[in-house]
XYZ file of C-alpha atoms in Angstrom:
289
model
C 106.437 115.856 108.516
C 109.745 114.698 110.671
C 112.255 116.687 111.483
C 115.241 116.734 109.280
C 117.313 114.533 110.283
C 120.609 116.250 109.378
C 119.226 119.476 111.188
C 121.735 122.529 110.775
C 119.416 125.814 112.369
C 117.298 125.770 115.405
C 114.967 128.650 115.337
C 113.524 129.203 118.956
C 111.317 131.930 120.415
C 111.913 133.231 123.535
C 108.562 133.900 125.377
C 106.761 131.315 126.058
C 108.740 128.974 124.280
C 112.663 128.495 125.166
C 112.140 130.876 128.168
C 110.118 129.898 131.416
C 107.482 131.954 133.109
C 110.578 133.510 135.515
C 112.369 135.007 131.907
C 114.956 131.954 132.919
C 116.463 129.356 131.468
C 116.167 125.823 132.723
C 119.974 123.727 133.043
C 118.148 121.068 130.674
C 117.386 123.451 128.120
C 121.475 125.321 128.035
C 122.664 121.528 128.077
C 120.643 120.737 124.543
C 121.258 123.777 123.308
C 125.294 122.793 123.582
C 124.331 119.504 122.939
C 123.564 120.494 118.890
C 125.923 123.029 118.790
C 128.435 119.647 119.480
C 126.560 118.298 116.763
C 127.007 121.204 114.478
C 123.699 122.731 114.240
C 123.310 126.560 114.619
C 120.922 127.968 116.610
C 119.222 131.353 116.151
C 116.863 133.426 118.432
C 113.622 134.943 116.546
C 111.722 136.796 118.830
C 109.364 139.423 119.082
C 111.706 141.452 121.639
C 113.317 144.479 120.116
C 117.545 143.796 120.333
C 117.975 145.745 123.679
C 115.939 143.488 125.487
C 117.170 140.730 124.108
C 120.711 141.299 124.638
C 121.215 140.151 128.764
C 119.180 136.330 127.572
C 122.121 136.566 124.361
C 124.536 136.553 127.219
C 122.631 133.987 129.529
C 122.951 131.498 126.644
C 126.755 132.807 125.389
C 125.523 133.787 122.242
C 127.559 135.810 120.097
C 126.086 135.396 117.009
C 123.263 136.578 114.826
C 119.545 136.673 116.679
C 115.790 137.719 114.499
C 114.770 140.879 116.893
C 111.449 143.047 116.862
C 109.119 140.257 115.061
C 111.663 139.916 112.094
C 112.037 143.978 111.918
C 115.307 143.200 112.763
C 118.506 141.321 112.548
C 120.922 141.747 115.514
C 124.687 140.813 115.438
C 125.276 139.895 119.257
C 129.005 140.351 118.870
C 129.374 143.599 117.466
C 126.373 144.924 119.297
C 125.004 146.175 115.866
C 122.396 145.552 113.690
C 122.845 144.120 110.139
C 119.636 144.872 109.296
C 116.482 146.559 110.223
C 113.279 148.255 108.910
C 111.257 151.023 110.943
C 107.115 151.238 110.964
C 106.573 154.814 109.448
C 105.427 156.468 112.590
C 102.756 158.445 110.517
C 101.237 155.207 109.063
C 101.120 154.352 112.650
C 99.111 157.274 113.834
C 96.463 156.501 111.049
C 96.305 152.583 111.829
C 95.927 153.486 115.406
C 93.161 155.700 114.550
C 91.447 153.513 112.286
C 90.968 150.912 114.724
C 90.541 152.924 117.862
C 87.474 153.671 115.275
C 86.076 150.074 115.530
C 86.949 149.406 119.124
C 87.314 152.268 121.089
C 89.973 153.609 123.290
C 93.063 151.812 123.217
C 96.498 151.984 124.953
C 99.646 151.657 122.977
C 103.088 151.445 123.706
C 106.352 151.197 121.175
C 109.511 149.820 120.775
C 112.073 152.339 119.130
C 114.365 151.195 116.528
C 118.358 150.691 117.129
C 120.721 148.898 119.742
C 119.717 151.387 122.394
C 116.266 152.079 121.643
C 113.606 152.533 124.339
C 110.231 150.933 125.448
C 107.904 153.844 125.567
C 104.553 153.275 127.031
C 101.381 155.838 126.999
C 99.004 156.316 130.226
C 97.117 153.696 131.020
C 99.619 150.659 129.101
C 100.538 147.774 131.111
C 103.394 145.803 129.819
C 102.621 142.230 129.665
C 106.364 141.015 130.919
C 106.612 143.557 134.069
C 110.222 142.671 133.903
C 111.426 144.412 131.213
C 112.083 148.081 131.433
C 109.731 150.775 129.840
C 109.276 154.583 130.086
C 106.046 156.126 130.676
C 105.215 159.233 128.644
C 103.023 161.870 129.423
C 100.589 161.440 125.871
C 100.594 159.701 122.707
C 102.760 162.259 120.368
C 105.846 161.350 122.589
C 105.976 157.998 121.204
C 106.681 159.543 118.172
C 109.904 161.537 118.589
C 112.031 158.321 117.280
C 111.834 155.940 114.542
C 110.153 152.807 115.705
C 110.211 149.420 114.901
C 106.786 148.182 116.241
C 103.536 149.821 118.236
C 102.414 147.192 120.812
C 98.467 147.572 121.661
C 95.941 146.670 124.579
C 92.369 147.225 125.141
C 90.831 147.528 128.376
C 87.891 144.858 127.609
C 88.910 142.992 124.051
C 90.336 139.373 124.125
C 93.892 139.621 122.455
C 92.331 137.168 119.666
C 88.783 139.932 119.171
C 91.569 142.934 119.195
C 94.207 141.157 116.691
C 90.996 140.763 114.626
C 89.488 143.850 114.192
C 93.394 145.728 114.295
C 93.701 143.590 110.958
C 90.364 144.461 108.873
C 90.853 148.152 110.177
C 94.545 148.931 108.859
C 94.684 146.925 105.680
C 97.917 147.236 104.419
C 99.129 150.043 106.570
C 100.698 147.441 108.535
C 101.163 143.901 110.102
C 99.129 142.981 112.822
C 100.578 139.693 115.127
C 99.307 138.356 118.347
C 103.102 137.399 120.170
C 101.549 136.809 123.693
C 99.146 136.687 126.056
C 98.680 141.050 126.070
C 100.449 141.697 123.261
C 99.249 142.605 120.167
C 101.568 144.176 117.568
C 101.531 146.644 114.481
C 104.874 145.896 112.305
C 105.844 147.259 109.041
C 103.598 145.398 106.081
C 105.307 142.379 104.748
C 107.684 141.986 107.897
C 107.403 138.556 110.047
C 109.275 136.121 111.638
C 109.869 134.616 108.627
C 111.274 137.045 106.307
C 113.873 138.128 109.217
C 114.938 134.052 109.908
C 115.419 133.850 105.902
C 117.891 137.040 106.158
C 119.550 135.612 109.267
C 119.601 132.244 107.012
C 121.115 133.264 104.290
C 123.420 135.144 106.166
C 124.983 131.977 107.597
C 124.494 130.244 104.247
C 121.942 127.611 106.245
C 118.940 126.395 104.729
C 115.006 126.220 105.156
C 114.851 122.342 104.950
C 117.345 121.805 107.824
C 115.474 123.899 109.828
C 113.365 123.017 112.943
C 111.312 125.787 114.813
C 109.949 126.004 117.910
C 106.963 128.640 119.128
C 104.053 129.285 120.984
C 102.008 131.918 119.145
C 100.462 132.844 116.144
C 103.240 135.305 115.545
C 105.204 131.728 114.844
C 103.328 130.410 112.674
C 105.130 131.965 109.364
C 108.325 131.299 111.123
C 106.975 127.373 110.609
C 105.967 128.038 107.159
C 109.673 128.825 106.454
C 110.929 125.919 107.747
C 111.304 122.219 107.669
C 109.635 121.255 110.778
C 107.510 123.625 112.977
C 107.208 122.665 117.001
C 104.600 123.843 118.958
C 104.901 123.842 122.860
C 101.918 122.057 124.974
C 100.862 126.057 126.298
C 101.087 127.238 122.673
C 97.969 128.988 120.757
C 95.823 126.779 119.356
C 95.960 128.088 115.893
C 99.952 127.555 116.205
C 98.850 124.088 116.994
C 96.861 123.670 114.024
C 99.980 124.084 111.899
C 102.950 122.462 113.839
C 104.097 119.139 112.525
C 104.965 118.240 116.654
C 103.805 119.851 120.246
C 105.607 119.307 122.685
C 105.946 119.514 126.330
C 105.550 123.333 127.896
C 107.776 125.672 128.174
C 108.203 125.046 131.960
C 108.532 121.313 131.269
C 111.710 121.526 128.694
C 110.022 121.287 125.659
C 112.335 122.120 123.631
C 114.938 120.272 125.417
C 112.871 117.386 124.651
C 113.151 117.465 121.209
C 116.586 118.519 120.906
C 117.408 115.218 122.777
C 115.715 113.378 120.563
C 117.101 114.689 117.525
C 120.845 114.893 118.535
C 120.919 111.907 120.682
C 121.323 113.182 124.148
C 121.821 110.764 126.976
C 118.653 108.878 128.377
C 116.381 111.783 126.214
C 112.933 112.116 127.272
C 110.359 112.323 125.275
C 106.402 112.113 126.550
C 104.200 109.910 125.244
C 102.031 112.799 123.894
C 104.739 114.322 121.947
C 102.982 113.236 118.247
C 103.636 114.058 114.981
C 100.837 115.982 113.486
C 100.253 116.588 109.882
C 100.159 120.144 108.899
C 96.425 120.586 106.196
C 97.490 121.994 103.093
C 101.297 122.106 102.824
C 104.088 120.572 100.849
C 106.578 118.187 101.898
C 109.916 119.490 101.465
């Protein structure tokens, strides 16, 4: 499917995606990113980053607007440095889905990201955060990373692939929760029903913007209802392949300016570059909008 071409929302994630390996971002990618707001287009972050870790890269890119937070959990006005909307994982519900698939899979260490505009990173022994750049507090056992509301437990095994542990995590807790793979270390239990998707729509509807203007841009499977939602789904050249599988385009990396590249193409940057392995691909079993 091609992208619209009267585009009005650009949807990016952050990791992986919009972001290089360094957490920067490249001149290129700031310079298409002002390039559609010229044009008129809006552009929202949706990442899996709770709002207080998001908030320095809102200021990198001068955002004051509306970004999707916490995996969709949560709907951050940059301006106001408030949230218009959010939803917590019960932490009991929690306990048990930890439990259930600690069950299948053995020990496993967990970390969580508390709900709110100053909310914490708490980690348990023995939890490595994949981005070692973002700040985290270690507690001394599990029932401290209970003493807020949360918006999401994060979870690593010591042996599992991400894809075996996202796996089992989902036939263990049912409907206790959502389970999402965001990254390469990161697997995530959310509150059941909440996604990428459901936070963008919010976000959308907020700004009175539409699904079919819409082009996103990912890199995991955590994306890939976030493409169901809209338009035109991009996938970056490191992305997952099951994000792949879905995207109607991949593009170049996230180190190479992927999503500079298409934003060039689409709003008619100067010289734009775009690969000759940047293809169209079909996306099995959906409907044209």
């Amino acid at each position: 499917m091609a992208a619209p071409p009267d585009c009005s929302l650009i949807a990016t994630d952050l990791d992986g995606t919009l972001l290089r390996g360094d957490d920067t971002l490249s001149d290129r990618s700031l310079a298409a990113l002002a390039l559609a707001a010229r044009a008129g287009a809006r552009h929202l972050v949706v990442t899996g980053r709770p709002a207080p870790r998001v908030r320095p890269l809102l200021d990198d890119l001068g955002a004051t607007g509306l970004a999707v937070c916490g995996q969709g959990a949560q709907v951050y006005d940059a301006g106001a440095d408030r949230l218009l909307w959010s939803v917590t994982l019960d932490r009991e519900l929690a306990e048990t889905a930890l439990g259930k698939i600690e069950a299948e899979v053995g020990e496993l260490y967990a970390a969580v990201d508390q709900d709110g505009v100053d909310g914490l990173t708490l980690i348990e022994p023995g939890y490595l955060m994949p981005h070692p750049t973002l700040p985290a507090v270690r507690v001394e056992r599990r029932n401290d990373l209970w003493v807020r509301p949360i918006s999401k437990v994060l979870l690593r095994h010591p042996h599992l692939t991400d894809d075996e542990l996202a796996a089992t995590a989902r036939s263990a807790v049912g409907s206790l929760a959502t389970v999402t793979m965001s990254g390469p270390g990161t697997v995530e239990l959310q509150p059941c029903g909440v996604t990428k998707a459901t936070g963008l729509a919010l976000a959308a509807e907020h700004l009175g913007l539409e699904p079919g203007r819409t082009v996103a841009f990912g890199d995991m499977p955590n994306d890939i209802p976030m493409f169901d939602w809209a338009a035109h789904g991009v996938a970056m050249a490191n992305a997952h392949p099951e994000l792949k599988a879905v995207a109607d385009e991949v593009t170049t990396s996230n180190e190479d300016d992927g999503v500079a590249v298409v934003l060039e193409r689409l709003f008619g940057g100067a010289e734009p570059y775009v690969p000759p392995h940047v293809l169209p691909r079909p996306r099995s079993g959906r409907v044209p909008r």
